[in-house]
mmCIF file with all atom_site columns, C-alpha atoms and ligand atoms in Angstrom:
data_model
loop_
_atom_site.group_PDB
_atom_site.id
_atom_site.type_symbol
_atom_site.label_atom_id
_atom_site.label_alt_id
_atom_site.label_comp_id
_atom_site.label_asym_id
_atom_site.label_entity_id
_atom_site.label_seq_id
_atom_site.pdbx_PDB_ins_code
_atom_site.Cartn_x
_atom_site.Cartn_y
_atom_site.Cartn_z
_atom_site.occupancy
_atom_site.B_iso_or_equiv
_atom_site.pdbx_formal_charge
_atom_site.auth_seq_id
_atom_site.auth_comp_id
_atom_site.auth_asym_id
_atom_site.auth_atom_id
_atom_site.pdbx_PDB_model_num
ATOM   1   C  CA  . MET A 1 1   ? 0.360   -0.306 -0.106  1.00 0.00 ? 1   MET A CA  1
ATOM   2   C  CA  . THR A 1 2   ? 1.126   3.533  -0.852  1.00 0.00 ? 2   THR A CA  1
ATOM   3   C  CA  . GLU A 1 3   ? 1.804   5.841  2.156   1.00 0.00 ? 3   GLU A CA  1
ATOM   4   C  CA  . ARG A 1 4   ? 3.563   8.721  1.054   1.00 0.00 ? 4   ARG A CA  1
ATOM   5   C  CA  . LEU A 1 5   ? 3.765   10.862 -2.348  1.00 0.00 ? 5   LEU A CA  1
ATOM   6   C  CA  . THR A 1 6   ? 5.948   13.976 -2.884  1.00 0.00 ? 6   THR A CA  1
ATOM   7   C  CA  . GLN A 1 7   ? 4.522   16.574 -5.523  1.00 0.00 ? 7   GLN A CA  1
ATOM   8   C  CA  . TYR A 1 8   ? 6.857   19.492 -6.588  1.00 0.00 ? 8   TYR A CA  1
ATOM   9   C  CA  . ILE A 1 9   ? 4.489   22.281 -7.529  1.00 0.00 ? 9   ILE A CA  1
ATOM   10  C  CA  . PRO A 1 10  ? 6.167   25.160 -9.390  1.00 0.00 ? 10  PRO A CA  1
ATOM   11  C  CA  . HIS A 1 11  ? 3.674   27.857 -9.320  1.00 0.00 ? 11  HIS A CA  1
ATOM   12  C  CA  . GLU A 1 12  ? -0.141  28.867 -8.159  1.00 0.00 ? 12  GLU A CA  1
ATOM   13  C  CA  . ASN A 1 13  ? -1.472  27.464 -10.758 1.00 0.00 ? 13  ASN A CA  1
ATOM   14  C  CA  . ALA A 1 14  ? -0.344  24.154 -10.545 1.00 0.00 ? 14  ALA A CA  1
ATOM   15  C  CA  . MET A 1 15  ? -1.218  24.118 -6.754  1.00 0.00 ? 15  MET A CA  1
ATOM   16  C  CA  . CYS A 1 16  ? -5.052  24.534 -8.212  1.00 0.00 ? 16  CYS A CA  1
ATOM   17  C  CA  . ALA A 1 17  ? -4.346  21.705 -10.500 1.00 0.00 ? 17  ALA A CA  1
ATOM   18  C  CA  . PHE A 1 18  ? -3.077  19.312 -7.748  1.00 0.00 ? 18  PHE A CA  1
ATOM   19  C  CA  . GLY A 1 19  ? -6.225  20.465 -5.589  1.00 0.00 ? 19  GLY A CA  1
ATOM   20  C  CA  . LYS A 1 20  ? -8.518  19.035 -8.668  1.00 0.00 ? 20  LYS A CA  1
ATOM   21  C  CA  . GLN A 1 21  ? -6.245  15.615 -8.983  1.00 0.00 ? 21  GLN A CA  1
ATOM   22  C  CA  . LEU A 1 22  ? -6.785  15.508 -5.328  1.00 0.00 ? 22  LEU A CA  1
ATOM   23  C  CA  . ILE A 1 23  ? -10.662 16.211 -5.050  1.00 0.00 ? 23  ILE A CA  1
ATOM   24  C  CA  . ASN A 1 24  ? -11.363 13.636 -7.982  1.00 0.00 ? 24  ASN A CA  1
ATOM   25  C  CA  . ALA A 1 25  ? -9.331  10.905 -6.206  1.00 0.00 ? 25  ALA A CA  1
ATOM   26  C  CA  . ILE A 1 26  ? -11.095 11.549 -3.151  1.00 0.00 ? 26  ILE A CA  1
ATOM   27  C  CA  . CYS A 1 27  ? -14.471 11.771 -5.115  1.00 0.00 ? 27  CYS A CA  1
ATOM   28  C  CA  . ARG A 1 28  ? -13.695 8.297  -6.566  1.00 0.00 ? 28  ARG A CA  1
ATOM   29  C  CA  . LEU A 1 29  ? -13.392 6.664  -2.966  1.00 0.00 ? 29  LEU A CA  1
ATOM   30  C  CA  . PRO A 1 30  ? -16.077 4.235  -2.971  1.00 0.00 ? 30  PRO A CA  1
ATOM   31  C  CA  . SER A 1 31  ? -16.523 4.631  0.611   1.00 0.00 ? 31  SER A CA  1
ATOM   32  C  CA  . GLN A 1 32  ? -19.403 7.214  1.891   1.00 0.00 ? 32  GLN A CA  1
ATOM   33  C  CA  . GLN A 1 33  ? -17.293 7.513  5.255   1.00 0.00 ? 33  GLN A CA  1
ATOM   34  C  CA  . ASN A 1 34  ? -16.034 11.442 6.109   1.00 0.00 ? 34  ASN A CA  1
ATOM   35  C  CA  . VAL A 1 35  ? -12.527 12.288 4.854   1.00 0.00 ? 35  VAL A CA  1
ATOM   36  C  CA  . THR A 1 36  ? -10.463 14.402 6.658   1.00 0.00 ? 36  THR A CA  1
ATOM   37  C  CA  . LEU A 1 37  ? -7.224  15.804 5.417   1.00 0.00 ? 37  LEU A CA  1
ATOM   38  C  CA  . TYR A 1 38  ? -4.972  18.079 7.969   1.00 0.00 ? 38  TYR A CA  1
ATOM   39  C  CA  . LEU A 1 39  ? -3.150  21.170 5.720   1.00 0.00 ? 39  LEU A CA  1
ATOM   40  C  CA  . ASN A 1 40  ? -0.015  21.679 7.297   1.00 0.00 ? 40  ASN A CA  1
ATOM   41  C  CA  . GLY A 1 41  ? 2.219   24.630 6.508   1.00 0.00 ? 41  GLY A CA  1
ATOM   42  C  CA  . ASP A 1 42  ? 3.698   28.092 7.639   1.00 0.00 ? 42  ASP A CA  1
ATOM   43  C  CA  . LEU A 1 43  ? 1.188   31.359 6.647   1.00 0.00 ? 43  LEU A CA  1
ATOM   44  C  CA  . GLY A 1 44  ? 1.282   31.512 2.800   1.00 0.00 ? 44  GLY A CA  1
ATOM   45  C  CA  . ALA A 1 45  ? 2.242   27.789 2.184   1.00 0.00 ? 45  ALA A CA  1
ATOM   46  C  CA  . GLY A 1 46  ? -0.701  27.626 0.080   1.00 0.00 ? 46  GLY A CA  1
ATOM   47  C  CA  . LYS A 1 47  ? -3.464  25.681 2.462   1.00 0.00 ? 47  LYS A CA  1
ATOM   48  C  CA  . THR A 1 48  ? -6.291  27.738 1.128   1.00 0.00 ? 48  THR A CA  1
ATOM   49  C  CA  . THR A 1 49  ? -5.000  28.185 -2.113  1.00 0.00 ? 49  THR A CA  1
ATOM   50  C  CA  . LEU A 1 50  ? -5.203  24.348 -2.414  1.00 0.00 ? 50  LEU A CA  1
ATOM   51  C  CA  . SER A 1 51  ? -8.644  24.170 -1.125  1.00 0.00 ? 51  SER A CA  1
ATOM   52  C  CA  . ARG A 1 52  ? -9.765  26.670 -3.350  1.00 0.00 ? 52  ARG A CA  1
ATOM   53  C  CA  . GLY A 1 53  ? -8.344  24.538 -6.212  1.00 0.00 ? 53  GLY A CA  1
ATOM   54  C  CA  . MET A 1 54  ? -10.341 21.410 -5.122  1.00 0.00 ? 54  MET A CA  1
ATOM   55  C  CA  . ILE A 1 55  ? -13.623 23.341 -4.454  1.00 0.00 ? 55  ILE A CA  1
ATOM   56  C  CA  . GLN A 1 56  ? -13.411 25.012 -7.838  1.00 0.00 ? 56  GLN A CA  1
ATOM   57  C  CA  . ALA A 1 57  ? -12.761 21.376 -9.414  1.00 0.00 ? 57  ALA A CA  1
ATOM   58  C  CA  . LEU A 1 58  ? -16.263 20.773 -8.289  1.00 0.00 ? 58  LEU A CA  1
ATOM   59  C  CA  . GLY A 1 59  ? -17.634 23.761 -10.321 1.00 0.00 ? 59  GLY A CA  1
ATOM   60  C  CA  . TYR A 1 60  ? -17.660 26.556 -7.536  1.00 0.00 ? 60  TYR A CA  1
ATOM   61  C  CA  . GLN A 1 61  ? -16.600 29.406 -10.014 1.00 0.00 ? 61  GLN A CA  1
ATOM   62  C  CA  . GLY A 1 62  ? -17.418 32.110 -7.129  1.00 0.00 ? 62  GLY A CA  1
ATOM   63  C  CA  . ASN A 1 63  ? -15.002 33.180 -4.329  1.00 0.00 ? 63  ASN A CA  1
ATOM   64  C  CA  . VAL A 1 64  ? -13.427 30.337 -2.247  1.00 0.00 ? 64  VAL A CA  1
ATOM   65  C  CA  . LYS A 1 65  ? -13.046 32.791 0.837   1.00 0.00 ? 65  LYS A CA  1
ATOM   66  C  CA  . SER A 1 66  ? -10.468 31.908 3.621   1.00 0.00 ? 66  SER A CA  1
ATOM   67  C  CA  . PRO A 1 67  ? -12.392 30.903 6.619   1.00 0.00 ? 67  PRO A CA  1
ATOM   68  C  CA  . THR A 1 68  ? -10.183 32.639 8.750   1.00 0.00 ? 68  THR A CA  1
ATOM   69  C  CA  . TYR A 1 69  ? -13.154 34.626 10.971  1.00 0.00 ? 69  TYR A CA  1
ATOM   70  C  CA  . THR A 1 70  ? -15.694 32.046 10.447  1.00 0.00 ? 70  THR A CA  1
ATOM   71  C  CA  . LEU A 1 71  ? -13.571 29.319 11.249  1.00 0.00 ? 71  LEU A CA  1
ATOM   72  C  CA  . VAL A 1 72  ? -15.702 26.847 8.937   1.00 0.00 ? 72  VAL A CA  1
ATOM   73  C  CA  . GLU A 1 73  ? -17.108 27.281 5.242   1.00 0.00 ? 73  GLU A CA  1
ATOM   74  C  CA  . GLU A 1 74  ? -19.212 24.600 3.571   1.00 0.00 ? 74  GLU A CA  1
ATOM   75  C  CA  . TYR A 1 75  ? -19.507 23.583 0.216   1.00 0.00 ? 75  TYR A CA  1
ATOM   76  C  CA  . LYS A 1 76  ? -22.547 21.117 -1.025  1.00 0.00 ? 76  LYS A CA  1
ATOM   77  C  CA  . ILE A 1 77  ? -21.287 19.182 -3.966  1.00 0.00 ? 77  ILE A CA  1
ATOM   78  C  CA  . SER A 1 78  ? -23.028 17.107 -6.261  1.00 0.00 ? 78  SER A CA  1
ATOM   79  C  CA  . GLY A 1 79  ? -22.006 13.760 -7.215  1.00 0.00 ? 79  GLY A CA  1
ATOM   80  C  CA  . LYS A 1 80  ? -24.697 12.890 -9.903  1.00 0.00 ? 80  LYS A CA  1
ATOM   81  C  CA  . ASN A 1 81  ? -23.328 11.606 -13.107 1.00 0.00 ? 81  ASN A CA  1
ATOM   82  C  CA  . ILE A 1 82  ? -20.009 11.599 -12.245 1.00 0.00 ? 82  ILE A CA  1
ATOM   83  C  CA  . TYR A 1 83  ? -19.367 9.781  -8.797  1.00 0.00 ? 83  TYR A CA  1
ATOM   84  C  CA  . HIS A 1 84  ? -21.395 7.215  -7.137  1.00 0.00 ? 84  HIS A CA  1
ATOM   85  C  CA  . PHE A 1 85  ? -22.651 9.874  -4.592  1.00 0.00 ? 85  PHE A CA  1
ATOM   86  C  CA  . ASP A 1 86  ? -25.617 12.143 -4.747  1.00 0.00 ? 86  ASP A CA  1
ATOM   87  C  CA  . GLU A 1 87  ? -24.197 14.951 -2.598  1.00 0.00 ? 87  GLU A CA  1
ATOM   88  C  CA  . LYS A 1 88  ? -21.561 15.338 -0.246  1.00 0.00 ? 88  LYS A CA  1
ATOM   89  C  CA  . ILE A 1 89  ? -20.320 18.654 1.569   1.00 0.00 ? 89  ILE A CA  1
ATOM   90  C  CA  . ILE A 1 90  ? -16.854 19.859 2.030   1.00 0.00 ? 90  ILE A CA  1
ATOM   91  C  CA  . TYR A 1 91  ? -16.372 22.129 5.185   1.00 0.00 ? 91  TYR A CA  1
ATOM   92  C  CA  . HIS A 1 92  ? -13.171 23.988 4.870   1.00 0.00 ? 92  HIS A CA  1
ATOM   93  C  CA  . PHE A 1 93  ? -11.784 24.848 8.385   1.00 0.00 ? 93  PHE A CA  1
ATOM   94  C  CA  . ASP A 1 94  ? -9.378  27.325 9.288   1.00 0.00 ? 94  ASP A CA  1
ATOM   95  C  CA  . LEU A 1 95  ? -8.595  27.377 13.092  1.00 0.00 ? 95  LEU A CA  1
ATOM   96  C  CA  . TYR A 1 96  ? -5.838  29.830 13.365  1.00 0.00 ? 96  TYR A CA  1
ATOM   97  C  CA  . ARG A 1 97  ? -7.745  32.243 15.301  1.00 0.00 ? 97  ARG A CA  1
ATOM   98  C  CA  . LEU A 1 98  ? -9.186  29.554 17.465  1.00 0.00 ? 98  LEU A CA  1
ATOM   99  C  CA  . ALA A 1 99  ? -8.559  30.892 21.022  1.00 0.00 ? 99  ALA A CA  1
ATOM   100 C  CA  . ASP A 1 100 ? -9.695  28.149 22.828  1.00 0.00 ? 100 ASP A CA  1
ATOM   101 C  CA  . PRO A 1 101 ? -10.298 24.040 21.657  1.00 0.00 ? 101 PRO A CA  1
ATOM   102 C  CA  . GLU A 1 102 ? -13.810 24.558 23.409  1.00 0.00 ? 102 GLU A CA  1
ATOM   103 C  CA  . GLU A 1 103 ? -15.203 26.867 21.012  1.00 0.00 ? 103 GLU A CA  1
ATOM   104 C  CA  . LEU A 1 104 ? -15.192 23.443 18.945  1.00 0.00 ? 104 LEU A CA  1
ATOM   105 C  CA  . GLU A 1 105 ? -17.600 22.203 21.038  1.00 0.00 ? 105 GLU A CA  1
ATOM   106 C  CA  . PHE A 1 106 ? -20.002 24.600 21.331  1.00 0.00 ? 106 PHE A CA  1
ATOM   107 C  CA  . MET A 1 107 ? -19.761 24.392 17.416  1.00 0.00 ? 107 MET A CA  1
ATOM   108 C  CA  . GLY A 1 108 ? -21.116 20.897 17.379  1.00 0.00 ? 108 GLY A CA  1
ATOM   109 C  CA  . ILE A 1 109 ? -17.627 20.186 15.788  1.00 0.00 ? 109 ILE A CA  1
ATOM   110 C  CA  . ARG A 1 110 ? -18.539 16.165 15.821  1.00 0.00 ? 110 ARG A CA  1
ATOM   111 C  CA  . ASP A 1 111 ? -21.398 16.329 13.557  1.00 0.00 ? 111 ASP A CA  1
ATOM   112 C  CA  . TYR A 1 112 ? -18.949 17.820 10.833  1.00 0.00 ? 112 TYR A CA  1
ATOM   113 C  CA  . PHE A 1 113 ? -17.280 14.501 10.769  1.00 0.00 ? 113 PHE A CA  1
ATOM   114 C  CA  . ALA A 1 114 ? -20.329 12.384 9.564   1.00 0.00 ? 114 ALA A CA  1
ATOM   115 C  CA  . ASP A 1 115 ? -20.603 10.230 6.557   1.00 0.00 ? 115 ASP A CA  1
ATOM   116 C  CA  . ASN A 1 116 ? -20.574 11.827 2.840   1.00 0.00 ? 116 ASN A CA  1
ATOM   117 C  CA  . THR A 1 117 ? -18.571 14.686 4.405   1.00 0.00 ? 117 THR A CA  1
ATOM   118 C  CA  . ILE A 1 118 ? -15.010 15.863 3.484   1.00 0.00 ? 118 ILE A CA  1
ATOM   119 C  CA  . CYS A 1 119 ? -12.892 18.056 6.454   1.00 0.00 ? 119 CYS A CA  1
ATOM   120 C  CA  . LEU A 1 120 ? -10.422 20.163 5.255   1.00 0.00 ? 120 LEU A CA  1
ATOM   121 C  CA  . ILE A 1 121 ? -8.644  21.349 7.984   1.00 0.00 ? 121 ILE A CA  1
ATOM   122 C  CA  . GLU A 1 122 ? -5.974  24.686 8.119   1.00 0.00 ? 122 GLU A CA  1
ATOM   123 C  CA  . TRP A 1 123 ? -4.137  24.742 11.713  1.00 0.00 ? 123 TRP A CA  1
ATOM   124 C  CA  . ALA A 1 124 ? -5.373  21.331 12.817  1.00 0.00 ? 124 ALA A CA  1
ATOM   125 C  CA  . GLU A 1 125 ? -3.363  21.518 15.831  1.00 0.00 ? 125 GLU A CA  1
ATOM   126 C  CA  . LYS A 1 126 ? -4.929  24.358 17.907  1.00 0.00 ? 126 LYS A CA  1
ATOM   127 C  CA  . GLY A 1 127 ? -7.971  22.037 17.485  1.00 0.00 ? 127 GLY A CA  1
ATOM   128 C  CA  . ALA A 1 128 ? -6.260  19.853 20.180  1.00 0.00 ? 128 ALA A CA  1
ATOM   129 C  CA  . ASP A 1 129 ? -7.671  16.240 20.229  1.00 0.00 ? 129 ASP A CA  1
ATOM   130 C  CA  . LEU A 1 130 ? -11.341 17.327 19.510  1.00 0.00 ? 130 LEU A CA  1
ATOM   131 C  CA  . LEU A 1 131 ? -10.964 17.007 15.737  1.00 0.00 ? 131 LEU A CA  1
ATOM   132 C  CA  . SER A 1 132 ? -11.583 13.440 13.905  1.00 0.00 ? 132 SER A CA  1
ATOM   133 C  CA  . PRO A 1 133 ? -7.742  12.148 13.270  1.00 0.00 ? 133 PRO A CA  1
ATOM   134 C  CA  . PRO A 1 134 ? -6.634  12.702 10.013  1.00 0.00 ? 134 PRO A CA  1
ATOM   135 C  CA  . ASP A 1 135 ? -6.765  10.230 6.855   1.00 0.00 ? 135 ASP A CA  1
ATOM   136 C  CA  . LEU A 1 136 ? -4.634  12.018 5.340   1.00 0.00 ? 136 LEU A CA  1
ATOM   137 C  CA  . LEU A 1 137 ? -1.578  14.705 6.157   1.00 0.00 ? 137 LEU A CA  1
ATOM   138 C  CA  . VAL A 1 138 ? -0.715  17.552 3.207   1.00 0.00 ? 138 VAL A CA  1
ATOM   139 C  CA  . ASN A 1 139 ? 2.697   18.967 4.152   1.00 0.00 ? 139 ASN A CA  1
ATOM   140 C  CA  . ILE A 1 140 ? 3.179   21.896 2.407   1.00 0.00 ? 140 ILE A CA  1
ATOM   141 C  CA  . GLY A 1 141 ? 7.095   23.458 2.568   1.00 0.00 ? 141 GLY A CA  1
ATOM   142 C  CA  . TYR A 1 142 ? 7.966   26.085 0.319   1.00 0.00 ? 142 TYR A CA  1
ATOM   143 C  CA  . ALA A 1 143 ? 10.671  27.667 -1.251  1.00 0.00 ? 143 ALA A CA  1
ATOM   144 C  CA  . GLU A 1 144 ? 9.826   31.255 -3.072  1.00 0.00 ? 144 GLU A CA  1
ATOM   145 C  CA  . ASN A 1 145 ? 7.196   30.898 -5.367  1.00 0.00 ? 145 ASN A CA  1
ATOM   146 C  CA  . ALA A 1 146 ? 7.605   26.863 -5.623  1.00 0.00 ? 146 ALA A CA  1
ATOM   147 C  CA  . ARG A 1 147 ? 6.171   24.684 -3.196  1.00 0.00 ? 147 ARG A CA  1
ATOM   148 C  CA  . ASN A 1 148 ? 6.606   20.899 -2.198  1.00 0.00 ? 148 ASN A CA  1
ATOM   149 C  CA  . ILE A 1 149 ? 3.302   18.865 -1.160  1.00 0.00 ? 149 ILE A CA  1
ATOM   150 C  CA  . GLU A 1 150 ? 4.182   16.102 0.906   1.00 0.00 ? 150 GLU A CA  1
ATOM   151 C  CA  . LEU A 1 151 ? 1.237   13.590 1.316   1.00 0.00 ? 151 LEU A CA  1
ATOM   152 C  CA  . VAL A 1 152 ? 1.293   11.374 4.295   1.00 0.00 ? 152 VAL A CA  1
ATOM   153 C  CA  . ALA A 1 153 ? -1.545  8.538  4.384   1.00 0.00 ? 153 ALA A CA  1
ATOM   154 C  CA  . GLN A 1 154 ? -2.463  7.954  8.209   1.00 0.00 ? 154 GLN A CA  1
ATOM   155 C  CA  . SER A 1 155 ? -5.388  5.280  7.333   1.00 0.00 ? 155 SER A CA  1
ATOM   156 C  CA  . THR A 1 156 ? -6.701  2.795  4.310   1.00 0.00 ? 156 THR A CA  1
ATOM   157 C  CA  . MET A 1 157 ? -8.639  5.585  2.959   1.00 0.00 ? 157 MET A CA  1
ATOM   158 C  CA  . GLY A 1 158 ? -5.645  8.068  2.894   1.00 0.00 ? 158 GLY A CA  1
ATOM   159 C  CA  . GLN A 1 159 ? -3.745  5.149  1.388   1.00 0.00 ? 159 GLN A CA  1
ATOM   160 C  CA  . GLN A 1 160 ? -6.257  4.753  -1.387  1.00 0.00 ? 160 GLN A CA  1
ATOM   161 C  CA  . ILE A 1 161 ? -6.482  8.366  -2.225  1.00 0.00 ? 161 ILE A CA  1
ATOM   162 C  CA  . ILE A 1 162 ? -2.648  8.041  -2.996  1.00 0.00 ? 162 ILE A CA  1
ATOM   163 C  CA  . GLN A 1 163 ? -2.614  5.238  -4.628  1.00 0.00 ? 163 GLN A CA  1
ATOM   164 C  CA  . GLN A 1 164 ? -5.531  7.018  -7.037  1.00 0.00 ? 164 GLN A CA  1
ATOM   165 C  CA  . LEU A 1 165 ? -2.948  9.554  -7.323  1.00 0.00 ? 165 LEU A CA  1
ATOM   166 C  CA  . THR A 1 166 ? -0.007  7.432  -8.877  1.00 0.00 ? 166 THR A CA  1
HETATM 167 P  P1  . ADP B 2 .   ? -1.731  29.401 3.723   1.00 0.00 ? 1   ADP B P1  1
HETATM 168 O  O1  . ADP B 2 .   ? -3.357  29.265 3.445   1.00 0.00 ? 1   ADP B O1  1
HETATM 169 O  O2  . ADP B 2 .   ? -1.242  28.651 3.731   1.00 0.00 ? 1   ADP B O2  1
HETATM 170 O  O3  . ADP B 2 .   ? -1.913  30.986 4.448   1.00 0.00 ? 1   ADP B O3  1
HETATM 171 P  P2  . ADP B 2 .   ? -2.585  31.133 0.805   1.00 0.00 ? 1   ADP B P2  1
HETATM 172 O  O4  . ADP B 2 .   ? -3.076  29.832 0.320   1.00 0.00 ? 1   ADP B O4  1
HETATM 173 O  O5  . ADP B 2 .   ? -3.627  32.068 1.604   1.00 0.00 ? 1   ADP B O5  1
HETATM 174 O  O6  . ADP B 2 .   ? -1.485  30.635 2.000   1.00 0.00 ? 1   ADP B O6  1
HETATM 175 O  O7  . ADP B 2 .   ? -1.514  31.922 0.354   1.00 0.00 ? 1   ADP B O7  1
HETATM 176 C  C1  . ADP B 2 .   ? -0.479  31.526 -0.519  1.00 0.00 ? 1   ADP B C1  1
HETATM 177 C  C2  . ADP B 2 .   ? 0.060   32.677 -1.013  1.00 0.00 ? 1   ADP B C2  1
HETATM 178 O  O8  . ADP B 2 .   ? 1.522   32.315 -1.782  1.00 0.00 ? 1   ADP B O8  1
HETATM 179 C  C3  . ADP B 2 .   ? -1.002  33.070 -2.207  1.00 0.00 ? 1   ADP B C3  1
HETATM 180 O  O9  . ADP B 2 .   ? -0.890  34.574 -2.257  1.00 0.00 ? 1   ADP B O9  1
HETATM 181 C  C4  . ADP B 2 .   ? -0.338  32.806 -3.588  1.00 0.00 ? 1   ADP B C4  1
HETATM 182 O  O10 . ADP B 2 .   ? -0.607  33.044 -4.976  1.00 0.00 ? 1   ADP B O10 1
HETATM 183 C  C5  . ADP B 2 .   ? 0.872   32.185 -3.343  1.00 0.00 ? 1   ADP B C5  1
HETATM 184 N  N1  . ADP B 2 .   ? 2.030   31.353 -4.496  1.00 0.00 ? 1   ADP B N1  1
HETATM 185 C  C6  . ADP B 2 .   ? 2.979   31.545 -4.625  1.00 0.00 ? 1   ADP B C6  1
HETATM 186 N  N2  . ADP B 2 .   ? 3.317   30.503 -5.696  1.00 0.00 ? 1   ADP B N2  1
HETATM 187 C  C7  . ADP B 2 .   ? 2.793   29.322 -5.040  1.00 0.00 ? 1   ADP B C7  1
HETATM 188 C  C8  . ADP B 2 .   ? 2.656   28.196 -5.147  1.00 0.00 ? 1   ADP B C8  1
HETATM 189 N  N3  . ADP B 2 .   ? 3.257   27.661 -6.371  1.00 0.00 ? 1   ADP B N3  1
HETATM 190 N  N4  . ADP B 2 .   ? 1.550   27.046 -4.573  1.00 0.00 ? 1   ADP B N4  1
HETATM 191 C  C9  . ADP B 2 .   ? 0.597   28.146 -3.751  1.00 0.00 ? 1   ADP B C9  1
HETATM 192 N  N5  . ADP B 2 .   ? 0.631   29.533 -3.604  1.00 0.00 ? 1   ADP B N5  1
HETATM 193 C  C10 . ADP B 2 .   ? 1.761   30.331 -4.102  1.00 0.00 ? 1   ADP B C10 1
HETATM 194 MG MG1 . MG  B 3 .   ? -5.330  29.550 4.786   1.00 0.00 ? 2   MG  B MG1 1
#
């Protein structure tokens, strides 16, 4: 089973293109279970850019805004005629401004990890242990305008996603 994948991302458009490949791999999984990705990397690494690439690949032409102040944004996606599900929801979290992990309790955080949801989480470490464990770590490192992405599987589903990409 494939545990790890590294990808060189020379510019921003390549980041969006990689997001498209990644969301397609996730949507092709036969499972209806929640899929959780932790997006790791310094400020400006490209976590939100990658998320935008993933969401826009599914037909969102509009603005995919950074959920820095709202903590989470919700995107409903239709799988009809393309995938083997009718609808899934992508939850894009940015926990950078989370003052206390208890806020997540008040949000009813567990409900976000239900079946047929995909959770993309920036600054997951701020959520302490209240978040679901990840299926995939997406580690983004940067070198000027280029980036290196490392995917590390943390579950069988994570391994299947990497396998789809290789
Ligand atoms: P983060 O969410 O990790 O803080 P953002 O995605 O908001 O980062 O910002 C990344 C910034 O880096 C954007 O301004 C984007 O235009 C720029 N950028 C430059 N090169 C790249 C690249 N190769 N991949 C992604 N973003 C890039
Ligand atoms: Mg961001």
